[in-house]
Coordinates of C-alpha atoms in Angstrom, one line a residue:
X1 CA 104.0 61.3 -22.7
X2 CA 100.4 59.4 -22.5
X3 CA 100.2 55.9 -21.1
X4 CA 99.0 54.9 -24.5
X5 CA 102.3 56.4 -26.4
X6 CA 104.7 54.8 -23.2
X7 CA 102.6 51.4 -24.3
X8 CA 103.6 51.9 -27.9
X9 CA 106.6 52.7 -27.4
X10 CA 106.9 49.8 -25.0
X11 CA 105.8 47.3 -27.8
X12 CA 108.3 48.7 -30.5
X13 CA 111.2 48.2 -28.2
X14 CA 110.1 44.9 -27.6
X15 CA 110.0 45.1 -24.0
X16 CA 106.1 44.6 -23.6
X17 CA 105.4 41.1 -22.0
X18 CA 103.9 38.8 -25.1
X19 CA 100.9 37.0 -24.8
X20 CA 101.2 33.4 -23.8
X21 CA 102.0 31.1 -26.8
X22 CA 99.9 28.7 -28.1
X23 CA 100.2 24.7 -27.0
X24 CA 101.3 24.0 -31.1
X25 CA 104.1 27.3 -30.9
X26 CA 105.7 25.3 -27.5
X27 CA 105.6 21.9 -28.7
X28 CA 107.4 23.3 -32.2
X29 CA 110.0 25.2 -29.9
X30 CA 110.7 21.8 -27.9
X31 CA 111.1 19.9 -30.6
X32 CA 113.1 22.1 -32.2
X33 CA 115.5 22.6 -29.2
X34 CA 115.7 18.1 -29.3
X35 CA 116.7 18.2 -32.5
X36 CA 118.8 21.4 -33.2
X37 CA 120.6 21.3 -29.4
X38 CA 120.8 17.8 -28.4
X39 CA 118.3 18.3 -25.5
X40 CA 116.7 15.6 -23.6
X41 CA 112.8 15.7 -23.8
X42 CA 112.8 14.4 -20.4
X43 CA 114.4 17.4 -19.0
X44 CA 113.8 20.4 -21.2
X45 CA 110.1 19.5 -21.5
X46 CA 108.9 19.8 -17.3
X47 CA 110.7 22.8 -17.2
X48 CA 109.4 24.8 -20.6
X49 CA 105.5 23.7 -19.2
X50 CA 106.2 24.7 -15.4
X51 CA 107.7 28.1 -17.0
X52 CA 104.3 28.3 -19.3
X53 CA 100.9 30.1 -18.9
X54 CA 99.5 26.9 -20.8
X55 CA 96.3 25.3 -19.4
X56 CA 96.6 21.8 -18.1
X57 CA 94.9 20.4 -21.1
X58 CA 97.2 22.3 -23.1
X59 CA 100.3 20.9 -21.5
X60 CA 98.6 17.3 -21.8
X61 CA 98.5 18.1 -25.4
X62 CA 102.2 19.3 -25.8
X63 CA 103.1 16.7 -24.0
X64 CA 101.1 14.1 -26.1
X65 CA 102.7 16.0 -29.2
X66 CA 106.1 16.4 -28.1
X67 CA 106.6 12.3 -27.0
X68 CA 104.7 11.3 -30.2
X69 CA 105.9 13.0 -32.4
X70 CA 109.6 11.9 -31.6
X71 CA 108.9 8.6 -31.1
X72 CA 107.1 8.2 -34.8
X73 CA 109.2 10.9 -36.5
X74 CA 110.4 7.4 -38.8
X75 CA 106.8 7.2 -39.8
X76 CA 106.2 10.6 -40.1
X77 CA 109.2 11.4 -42.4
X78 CA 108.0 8.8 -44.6
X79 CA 104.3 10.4 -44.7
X80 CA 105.7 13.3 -45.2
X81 CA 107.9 12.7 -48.5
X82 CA 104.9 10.3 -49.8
X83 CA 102.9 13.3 -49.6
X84 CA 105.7 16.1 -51.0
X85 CA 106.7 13.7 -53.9
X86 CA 110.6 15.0 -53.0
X87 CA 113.2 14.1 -50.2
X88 CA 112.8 15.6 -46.2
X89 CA 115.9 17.5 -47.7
X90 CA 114.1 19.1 -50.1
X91 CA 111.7 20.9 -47.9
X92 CA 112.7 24.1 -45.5
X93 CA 114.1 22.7 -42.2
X94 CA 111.8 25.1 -40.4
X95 CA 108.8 23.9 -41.6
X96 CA 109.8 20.0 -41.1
X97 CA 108.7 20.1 -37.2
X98 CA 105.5 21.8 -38.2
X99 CA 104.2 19.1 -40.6
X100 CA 105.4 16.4 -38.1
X101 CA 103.2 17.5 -35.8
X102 CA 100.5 18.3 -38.0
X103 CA 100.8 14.4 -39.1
X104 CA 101.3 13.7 -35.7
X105 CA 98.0 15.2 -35.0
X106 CA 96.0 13.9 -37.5
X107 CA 97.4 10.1 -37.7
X108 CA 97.4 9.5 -33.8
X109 CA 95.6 12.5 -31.8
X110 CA 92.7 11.8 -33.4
X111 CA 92.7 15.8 -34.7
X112 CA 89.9 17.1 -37.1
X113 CA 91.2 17.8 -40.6
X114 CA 90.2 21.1 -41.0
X115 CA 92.0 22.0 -37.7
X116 CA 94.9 20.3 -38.1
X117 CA 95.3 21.7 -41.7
X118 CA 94.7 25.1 -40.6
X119 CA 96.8 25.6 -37.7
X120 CA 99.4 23.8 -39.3
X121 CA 99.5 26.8 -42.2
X122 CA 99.3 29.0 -39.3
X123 CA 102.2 27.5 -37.2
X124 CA 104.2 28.0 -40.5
X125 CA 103.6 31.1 -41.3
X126 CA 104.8 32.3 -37.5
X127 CA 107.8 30.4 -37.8
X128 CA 109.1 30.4 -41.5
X129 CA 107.0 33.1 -42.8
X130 CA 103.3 33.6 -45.6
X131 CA 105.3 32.7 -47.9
X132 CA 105.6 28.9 -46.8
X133 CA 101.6 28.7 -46.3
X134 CA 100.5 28.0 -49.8
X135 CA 103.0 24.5 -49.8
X136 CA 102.1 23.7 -45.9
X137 CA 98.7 23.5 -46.6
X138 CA 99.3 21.7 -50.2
X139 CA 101.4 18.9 -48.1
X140 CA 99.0 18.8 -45.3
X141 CA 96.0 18.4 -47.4
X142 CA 97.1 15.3 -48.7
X143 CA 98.1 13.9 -45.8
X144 CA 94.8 14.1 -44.1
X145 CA 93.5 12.2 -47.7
X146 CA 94.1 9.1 -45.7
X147 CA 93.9 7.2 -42.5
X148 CA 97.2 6.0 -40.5
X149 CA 96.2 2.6 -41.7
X150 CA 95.7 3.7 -45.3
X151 CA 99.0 5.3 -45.0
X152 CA 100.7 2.5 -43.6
X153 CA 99.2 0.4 -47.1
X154 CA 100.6 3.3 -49.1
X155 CA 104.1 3.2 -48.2
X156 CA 104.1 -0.7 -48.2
X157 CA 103.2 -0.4 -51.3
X158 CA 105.7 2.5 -52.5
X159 CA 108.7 1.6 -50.8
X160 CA 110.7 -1.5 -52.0
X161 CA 112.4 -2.6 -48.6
X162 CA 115.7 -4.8 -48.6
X163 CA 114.4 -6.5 -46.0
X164 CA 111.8 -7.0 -43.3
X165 CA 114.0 -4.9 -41.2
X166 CA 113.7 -2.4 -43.4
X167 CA 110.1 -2.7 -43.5
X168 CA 109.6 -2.8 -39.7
X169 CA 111.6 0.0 -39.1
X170 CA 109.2 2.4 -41.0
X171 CA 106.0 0.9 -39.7
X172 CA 107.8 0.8 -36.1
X173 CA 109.4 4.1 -36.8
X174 CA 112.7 2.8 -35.7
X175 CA 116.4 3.1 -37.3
X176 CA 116.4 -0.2 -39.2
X177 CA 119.5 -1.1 -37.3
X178 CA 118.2 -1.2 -34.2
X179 CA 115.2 -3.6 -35.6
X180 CA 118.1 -5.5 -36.2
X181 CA 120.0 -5.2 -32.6
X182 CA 116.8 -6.0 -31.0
X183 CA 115.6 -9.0 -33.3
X184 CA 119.2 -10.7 -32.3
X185 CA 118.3 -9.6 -28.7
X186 CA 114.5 -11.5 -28.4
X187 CA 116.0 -14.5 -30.4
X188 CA 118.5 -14.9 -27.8
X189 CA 116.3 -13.9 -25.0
X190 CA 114.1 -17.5 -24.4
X191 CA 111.5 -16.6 -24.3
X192 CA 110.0 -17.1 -27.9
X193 CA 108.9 -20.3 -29.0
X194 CA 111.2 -22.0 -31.6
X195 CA 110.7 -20.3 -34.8
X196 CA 110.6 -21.8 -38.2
X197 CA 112.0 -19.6 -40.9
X198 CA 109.9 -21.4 -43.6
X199 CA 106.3 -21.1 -42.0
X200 CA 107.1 -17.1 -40.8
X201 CA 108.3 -16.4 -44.5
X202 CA 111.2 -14.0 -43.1
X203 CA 115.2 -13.9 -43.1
X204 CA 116.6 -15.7 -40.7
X205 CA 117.9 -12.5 -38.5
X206 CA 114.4 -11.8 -38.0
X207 CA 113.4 -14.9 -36.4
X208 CA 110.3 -14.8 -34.0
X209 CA 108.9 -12.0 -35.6
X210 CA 105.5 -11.7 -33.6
X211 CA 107.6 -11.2 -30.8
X212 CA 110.3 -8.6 -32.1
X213 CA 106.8 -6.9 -33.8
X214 CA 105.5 -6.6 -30.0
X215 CA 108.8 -5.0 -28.8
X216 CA 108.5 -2.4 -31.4
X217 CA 105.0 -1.3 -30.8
X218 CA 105.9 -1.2 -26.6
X219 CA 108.8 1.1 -27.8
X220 CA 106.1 3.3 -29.1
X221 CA 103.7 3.1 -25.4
X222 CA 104.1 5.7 -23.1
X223 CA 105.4 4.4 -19.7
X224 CA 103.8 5.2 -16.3
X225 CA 105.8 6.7 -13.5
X226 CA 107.1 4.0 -11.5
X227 CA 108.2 4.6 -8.0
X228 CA 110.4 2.4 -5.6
X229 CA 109.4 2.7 -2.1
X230 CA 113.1 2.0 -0.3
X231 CA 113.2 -0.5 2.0
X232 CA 113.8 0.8 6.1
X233 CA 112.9 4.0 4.9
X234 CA 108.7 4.4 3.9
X235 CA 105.9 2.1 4.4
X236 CA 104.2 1.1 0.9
X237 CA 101.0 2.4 2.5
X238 CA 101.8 5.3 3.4
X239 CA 102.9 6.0 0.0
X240 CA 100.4 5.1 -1.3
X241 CA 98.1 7.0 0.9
X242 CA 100.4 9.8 -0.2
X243 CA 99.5 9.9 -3.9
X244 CA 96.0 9.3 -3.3
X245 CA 95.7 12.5 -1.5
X246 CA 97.4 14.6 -4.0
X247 CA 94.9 13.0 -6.8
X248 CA 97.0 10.3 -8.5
X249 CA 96.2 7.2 -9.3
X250 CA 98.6 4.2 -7.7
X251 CA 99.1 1.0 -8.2
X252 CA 101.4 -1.9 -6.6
X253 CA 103.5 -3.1 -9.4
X254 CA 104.2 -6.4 -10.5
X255 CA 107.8 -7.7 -10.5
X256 CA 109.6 -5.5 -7.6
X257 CA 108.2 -5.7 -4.0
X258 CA 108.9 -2.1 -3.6
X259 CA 107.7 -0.8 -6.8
X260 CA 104.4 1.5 -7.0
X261 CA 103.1 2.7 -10.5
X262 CA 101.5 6.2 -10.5
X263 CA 99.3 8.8 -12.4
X264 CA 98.2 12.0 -12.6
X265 CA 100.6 13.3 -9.7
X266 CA 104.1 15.0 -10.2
X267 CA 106.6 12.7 -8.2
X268 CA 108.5 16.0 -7.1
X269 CA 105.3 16.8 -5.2
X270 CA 105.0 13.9 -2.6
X271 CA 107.0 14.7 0.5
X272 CA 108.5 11.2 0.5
X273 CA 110.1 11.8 -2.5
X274 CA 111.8 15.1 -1.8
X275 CA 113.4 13.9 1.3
X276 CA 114.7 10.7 0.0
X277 CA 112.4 8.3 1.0
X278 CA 110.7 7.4 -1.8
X279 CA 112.9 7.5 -5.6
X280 CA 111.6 7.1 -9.2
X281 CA 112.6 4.3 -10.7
X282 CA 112.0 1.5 -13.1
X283 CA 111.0 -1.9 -11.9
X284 CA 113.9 -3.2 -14.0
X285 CA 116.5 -1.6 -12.7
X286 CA 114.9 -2.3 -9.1
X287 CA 115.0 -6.1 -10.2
X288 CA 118.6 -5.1 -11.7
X289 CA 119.5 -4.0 -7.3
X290 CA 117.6 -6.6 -5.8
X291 CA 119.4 -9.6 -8.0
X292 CA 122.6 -8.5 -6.4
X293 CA 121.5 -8.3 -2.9
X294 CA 119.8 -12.0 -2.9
X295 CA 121.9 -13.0 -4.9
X296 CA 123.9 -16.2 -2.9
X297 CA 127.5 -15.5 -1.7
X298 CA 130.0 -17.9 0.0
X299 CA 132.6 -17.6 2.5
X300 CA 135.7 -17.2 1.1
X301 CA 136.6 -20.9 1.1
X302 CA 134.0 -21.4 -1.1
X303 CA 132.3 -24.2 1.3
X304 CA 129.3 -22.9 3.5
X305 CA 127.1 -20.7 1.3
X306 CA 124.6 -17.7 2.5
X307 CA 121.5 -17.5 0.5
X308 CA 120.9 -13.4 -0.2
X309 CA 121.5 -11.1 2.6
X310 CA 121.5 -13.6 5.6
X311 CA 123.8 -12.9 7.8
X312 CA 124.9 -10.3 6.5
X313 CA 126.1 -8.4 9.4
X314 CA 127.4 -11.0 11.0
X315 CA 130.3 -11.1 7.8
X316 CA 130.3 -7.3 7.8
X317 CA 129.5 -7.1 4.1
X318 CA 131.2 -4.2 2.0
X319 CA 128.7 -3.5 -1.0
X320 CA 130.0 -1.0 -3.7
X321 CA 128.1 0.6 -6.6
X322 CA 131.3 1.4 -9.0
X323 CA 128.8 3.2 -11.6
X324 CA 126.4 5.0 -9.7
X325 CA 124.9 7.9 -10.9
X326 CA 122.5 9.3 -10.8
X327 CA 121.7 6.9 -8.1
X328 CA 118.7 5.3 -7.8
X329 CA 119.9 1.7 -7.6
X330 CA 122.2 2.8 -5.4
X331 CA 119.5 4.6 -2.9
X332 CA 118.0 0.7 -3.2
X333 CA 121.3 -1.2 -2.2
X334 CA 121.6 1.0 0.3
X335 CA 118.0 1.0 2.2
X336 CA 118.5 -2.8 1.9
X337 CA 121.8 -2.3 3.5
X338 CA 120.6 -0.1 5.8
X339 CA 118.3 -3.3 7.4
X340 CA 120.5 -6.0 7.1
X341 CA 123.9 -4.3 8.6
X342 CA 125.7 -4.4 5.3
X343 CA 127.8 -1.3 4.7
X344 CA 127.7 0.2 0.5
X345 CA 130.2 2.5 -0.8
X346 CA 129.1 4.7 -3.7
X347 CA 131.3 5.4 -6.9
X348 CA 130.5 7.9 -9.6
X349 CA 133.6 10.1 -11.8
X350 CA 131.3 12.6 -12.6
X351 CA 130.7 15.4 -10.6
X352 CA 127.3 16.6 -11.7
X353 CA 126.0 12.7 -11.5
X354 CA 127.8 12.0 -8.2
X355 CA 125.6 15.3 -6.5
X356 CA 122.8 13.0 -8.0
X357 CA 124.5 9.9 -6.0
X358 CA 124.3 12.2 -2.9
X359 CA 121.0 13.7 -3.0
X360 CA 119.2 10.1 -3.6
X361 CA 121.1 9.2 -0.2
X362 CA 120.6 11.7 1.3
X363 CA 117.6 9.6 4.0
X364 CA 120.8 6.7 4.8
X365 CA 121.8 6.5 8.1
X366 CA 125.6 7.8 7.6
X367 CA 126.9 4.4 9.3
X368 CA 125.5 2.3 6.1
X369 CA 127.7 4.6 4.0
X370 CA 131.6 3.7 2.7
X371 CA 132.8 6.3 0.9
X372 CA 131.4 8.3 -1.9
X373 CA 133.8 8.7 -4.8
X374 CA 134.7 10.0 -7.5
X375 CA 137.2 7.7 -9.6
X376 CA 137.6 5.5 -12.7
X377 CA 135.6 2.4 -12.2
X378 CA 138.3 0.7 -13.9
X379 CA 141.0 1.3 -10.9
X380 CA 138.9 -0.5 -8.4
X381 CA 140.3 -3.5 -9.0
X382 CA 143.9 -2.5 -8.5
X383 CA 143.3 -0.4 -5.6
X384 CA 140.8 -2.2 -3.4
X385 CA 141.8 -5.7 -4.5
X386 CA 139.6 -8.2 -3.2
X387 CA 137.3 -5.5 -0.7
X388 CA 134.2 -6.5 -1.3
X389 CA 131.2 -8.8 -1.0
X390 CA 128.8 -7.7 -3.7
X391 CA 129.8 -5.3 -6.6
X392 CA 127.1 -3.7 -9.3
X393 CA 128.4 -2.3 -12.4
X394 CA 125.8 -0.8 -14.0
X395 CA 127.4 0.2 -17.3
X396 CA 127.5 3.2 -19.6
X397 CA 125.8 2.2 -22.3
X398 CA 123.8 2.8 -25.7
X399 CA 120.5 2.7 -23.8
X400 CA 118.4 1.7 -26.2
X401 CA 115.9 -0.3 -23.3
X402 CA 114.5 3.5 -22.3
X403 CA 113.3 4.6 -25.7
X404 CA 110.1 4.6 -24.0
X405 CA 111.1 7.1 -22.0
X406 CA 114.1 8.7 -24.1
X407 CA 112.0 8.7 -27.6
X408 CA 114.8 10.6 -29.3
X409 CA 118.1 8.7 -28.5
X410 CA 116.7 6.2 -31.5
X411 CA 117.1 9.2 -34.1
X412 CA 121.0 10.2 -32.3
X413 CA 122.6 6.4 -31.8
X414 CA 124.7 4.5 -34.3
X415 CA 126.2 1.2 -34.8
X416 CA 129.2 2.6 -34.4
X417 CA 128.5 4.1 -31.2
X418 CA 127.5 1.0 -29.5
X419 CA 130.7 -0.7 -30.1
X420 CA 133.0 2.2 -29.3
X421 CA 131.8 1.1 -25.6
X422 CA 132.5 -2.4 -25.2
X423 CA 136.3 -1.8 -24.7
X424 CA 135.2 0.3 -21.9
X425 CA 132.5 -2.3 -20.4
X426 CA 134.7 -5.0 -20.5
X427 CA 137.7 -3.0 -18.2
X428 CA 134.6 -2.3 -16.2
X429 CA 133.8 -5.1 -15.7
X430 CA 137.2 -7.1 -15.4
X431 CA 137.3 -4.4 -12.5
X432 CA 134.6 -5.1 -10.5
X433 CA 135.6 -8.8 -10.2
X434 CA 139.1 -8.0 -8.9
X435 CA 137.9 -6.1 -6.6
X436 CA 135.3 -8.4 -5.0
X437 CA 136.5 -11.1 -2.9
X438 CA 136.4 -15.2 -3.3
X439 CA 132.5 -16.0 -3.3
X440 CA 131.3 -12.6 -3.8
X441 CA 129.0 -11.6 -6.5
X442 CA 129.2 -9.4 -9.0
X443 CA 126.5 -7.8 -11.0
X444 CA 126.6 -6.4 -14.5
X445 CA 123.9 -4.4 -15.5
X446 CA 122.9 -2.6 -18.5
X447 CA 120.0 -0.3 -20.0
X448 CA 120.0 -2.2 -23.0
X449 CA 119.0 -5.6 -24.9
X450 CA 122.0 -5.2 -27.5
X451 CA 123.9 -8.3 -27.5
X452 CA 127.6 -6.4 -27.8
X453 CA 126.7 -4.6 -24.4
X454 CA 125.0 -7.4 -22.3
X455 CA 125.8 -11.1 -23.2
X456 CA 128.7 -10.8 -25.7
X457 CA 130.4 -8.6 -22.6
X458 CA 130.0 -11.2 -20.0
X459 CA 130.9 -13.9 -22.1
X460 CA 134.5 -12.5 -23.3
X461 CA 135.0 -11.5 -20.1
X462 CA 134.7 -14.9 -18.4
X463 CA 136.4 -17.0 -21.7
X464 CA 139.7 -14.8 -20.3
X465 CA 139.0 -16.1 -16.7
X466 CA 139.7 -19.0 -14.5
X467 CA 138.2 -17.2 -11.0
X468 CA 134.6 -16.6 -12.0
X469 CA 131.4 -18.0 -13.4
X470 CA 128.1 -17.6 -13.9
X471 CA 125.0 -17.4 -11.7
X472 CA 121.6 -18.2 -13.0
X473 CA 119.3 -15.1 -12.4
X474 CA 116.4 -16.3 -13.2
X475 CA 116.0 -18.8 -10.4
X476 CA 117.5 -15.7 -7.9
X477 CA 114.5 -13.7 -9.2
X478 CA 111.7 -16.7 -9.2
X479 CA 112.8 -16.3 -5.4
X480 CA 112.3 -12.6 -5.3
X481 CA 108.6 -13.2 -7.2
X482 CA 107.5 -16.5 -8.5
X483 CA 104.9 -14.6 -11.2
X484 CA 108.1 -13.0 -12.2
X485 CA 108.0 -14.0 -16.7
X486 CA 111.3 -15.8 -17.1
X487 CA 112.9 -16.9 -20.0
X488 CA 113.1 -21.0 -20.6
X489 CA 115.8 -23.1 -19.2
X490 CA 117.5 -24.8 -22.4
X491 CA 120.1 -26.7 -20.5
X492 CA 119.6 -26.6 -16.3
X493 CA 123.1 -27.4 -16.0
X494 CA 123.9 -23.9 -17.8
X495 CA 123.5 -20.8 -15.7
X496 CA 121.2 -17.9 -17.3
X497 CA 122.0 -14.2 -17.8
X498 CA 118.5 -12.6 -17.8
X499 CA 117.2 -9.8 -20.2
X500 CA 113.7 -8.1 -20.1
X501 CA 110.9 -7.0 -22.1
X502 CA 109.0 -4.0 -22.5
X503 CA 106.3 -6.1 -24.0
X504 CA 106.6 -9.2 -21.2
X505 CA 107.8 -7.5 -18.3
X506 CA 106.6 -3.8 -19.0
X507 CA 109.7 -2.3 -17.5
X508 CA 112.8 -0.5 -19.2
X509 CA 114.8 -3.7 -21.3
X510 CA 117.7 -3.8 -18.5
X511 CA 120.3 -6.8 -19.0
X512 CA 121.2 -8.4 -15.7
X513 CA 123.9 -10.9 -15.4
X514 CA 125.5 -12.2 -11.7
X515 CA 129.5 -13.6 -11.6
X516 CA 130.6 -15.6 -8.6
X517 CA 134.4 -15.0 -7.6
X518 CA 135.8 -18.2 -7.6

């Protein structure tokens, strides 16, 4: 047989390698795989580009594509049934994705109109076939008629909203319940002015609505990488140094002392990070780590107090993380550890996560580690009554303070969902502080600003308990970094949980409360 029959052959069997696919064809397949499989951006996304032939602009681009369009898919919907005059039901689910991102393109990648009319029609016909072209290009023609600000007008004007929320969550592109969760959140926050309902025109659950405006738009921002440079273990120079070389851009960051914010470099390609070093993570949740270790205990006749980790050798301090995976506020307890004598055990029931525990501890000098386990958080308290100095309990939870980084989990959580875990994060909880000791601390710590995971927890908790009360955080943190934004101090004599900002603090919205034992 001639090579050019075997190559024929080849391609009718399907077994000749295809050409590389085009940076539109991946971003449709990812976004497809998000919605249709319950995938994680995060995750699928590095791994379908490192797999690609794509050009580095054209994984910029899918990446650009794939983040935005899931973040303003609320915004994009409602462009897209403006435009089609029907419901998103109406219209084939194949060809939803493509005129997402074809909106996408032209309301916020700044796309020509011809081009982004064009290979929309294309993009269709490869996925749902010619005979979807003629309404593609119908529906895409009249959304490039009009600005994102034009559109924005339009819908004001065509939609009749029950309420503000409802309003916000279009122009935010957020589930209007949420707008709700995290209105409630910045009111009880402190840190807005006191509003008047009258002069701001709006209902009452929307309260300080410049502020709650800001945290929607944040939601919509693209974080940086943030990496935490682990105490005892790398010097912030040398990291710094590190990135340089490899062509990144680094900066110090501004809340956590061990916090570096980085460009243009893959954190998987700095050698501190691959052996432990050096972790990525959040300046929240390293403010979340860093409350509990400075956070002041006292000896167990509640008389001489120890401010933070002083002396905390000399007492032999047992730390524990009871909810640790996948462990990088754990890998920051325990560098600290690691320098001040303290000893931290590590507790995580799941298996996959609790490999995570181990790999991020993997640079800790065996000696600073307890035990690495693998139980339910809420038998601690039972079965190690009273063990240990400082507890975190960094609780499952909705986390609606990464949709910055997790874009789609606004279009996947409910209501409902939220409050099927309080049960949970109150045993937790309840846990943690039997099993810490008379003038230990105990911090709870959640990835989320929604008042039934974060305050409404700690308060129930401690209305059911005579043995424990409440630290004020903010003034722990002012000595960590006085530039630090902290909410205002109603009442001095009241101790203050402390909840952050993507719009104040420019980290993740984590929740951090500390409980003394009595």
């Amino acid at each position: 047989m001639s090579k050019a029959k075997t190559l024929a052959k080849r391609v009718r069997q399907g077994r000749m390698p295809q050409q590389a696919p085009n940076a539109r064809s991946v971003a449709y397949s990812v976004l497809t795989k998000v919605q249709e499989q319950d995938s994680y951006a995060n995750l699928l996304l590095p791994h379908v580009l490192g797999g690609s032939e794509l050009s580095t602009d054209d994984k910029r681009f899918v990446t650009d594509a794939v983040y935005g369009t899931l973040r303003w898919r609320g915004l994009l919907d409602a462009v897209i049934v403006s435009a089609h005059g029907r419901s998103l039901n109406s219209i084939n689910k194949r060809l939803v994705n493509v005129l997402r991102l074809g909106a996408y393109q032209w309301l916020f990648m700044n796309g020509a109109e011809y081009a982004v009319v064009n290979e929309s029609v294309k993009l269709a016909k490869k996925r749902a076939g010619q005979q979807t072209t003629g309404f593609v290009n119908a529906v895409m023609r009249k959304i490039v008629a009009r600005t994102l600000d034009q559109w924005r007008e339009t819908l004001s004007q065509e939609s009749s909203y029950e309420d503000e929320a409802e309003r916000l969550a279009v122009q935010y592109s957020h589930p209007a319940w949420i707008v709700r969760e995290l209105a409630a959140a910045w009111n009880a926050g402190g840190y807005a002015p006191e509003p008047s309902v009258k002069e701001s025109g709006v209902n009452e659950e929307l309260e300080g609505l410049e502020g709650l405006e800001a945290m929607l738009a944040a939601d919509n921002e693209a974080p940086a990488v943030t990496l935490c440079v682990r105490p005892s273990l790398a010097d912030m120079d040398a990291v710094y140094d590190e990135v340089e070389a490899l062509g990144g851009r680094v900066q110090r960051g501004e809340l956590s002392p061990y916090a570096l914010r980085v460009r243009g470099v893959n954190p998987q390609n700095l050698a501190s990070v691959t052996e432990g070093r050096v972790g990525v993570e959040d300046e929240g949740s390293q403010l979340a780590a860093l409350a509990l270790a400075l956070a002041p205990v006292e000896d167990a006749d509640g008389v001489k107090g120890a401010e933070g980790t002083e002396d905390a050798a000399e007492r032999g301090e047992r730390w524990l993380d009871m909810c640790a995976g996948p462990g990088g506020k754990t890998a920051l307890l325990a560098s600290i550890a690691q320098e001040v004598g303290a000893t931290l055990s590590a507790n995580e029931p799941h298996e996959h996560r609790r490999e995570l525990v181990r790999e991020n501890l993997k640079a800790i000098d065996a000696g600073t580690l307890g035990e690495i386990s693998g139980r339910d958080g809420r038998e601690f308290g039972a079965t190690f009554p009273g063990a240990f100095d400082r507890v975190l309990v960094d609780a499952p939870c909705s986390g609606l303070g990464a949709l910055r980084r997790r874009p789609e989990a606004r279009w996947r959580k409910t209501a409902e969902s939220v409050q099927e875990l309080a049960s949970l994060q109150k045993e937790l909880l309840n846990s943690a502080l039997d099993a810490t000791r008379s003038g230990g601390v105990v911090a709870y710590v959640t990835c989320s600003p929604v008042l039934a995971e974060t305050r409404d927890i700690v308060s129930a908790v401690l209305s059911a308990r005579s043995d424990a009360s409440r630290l004020d955080v903010p003034s722990v943190l002012e000595e960590l970094n006085s530039s630090i934004p902290l909410p205002a101090s109603v009442d001095s004599a009241s101790p203050r949980d402390m909840q952050l900002f993507e719009n104040i603090h420019d980290t993740d919205q984590m929740f951090i409360a500390l409980i003394r034992k009595i």
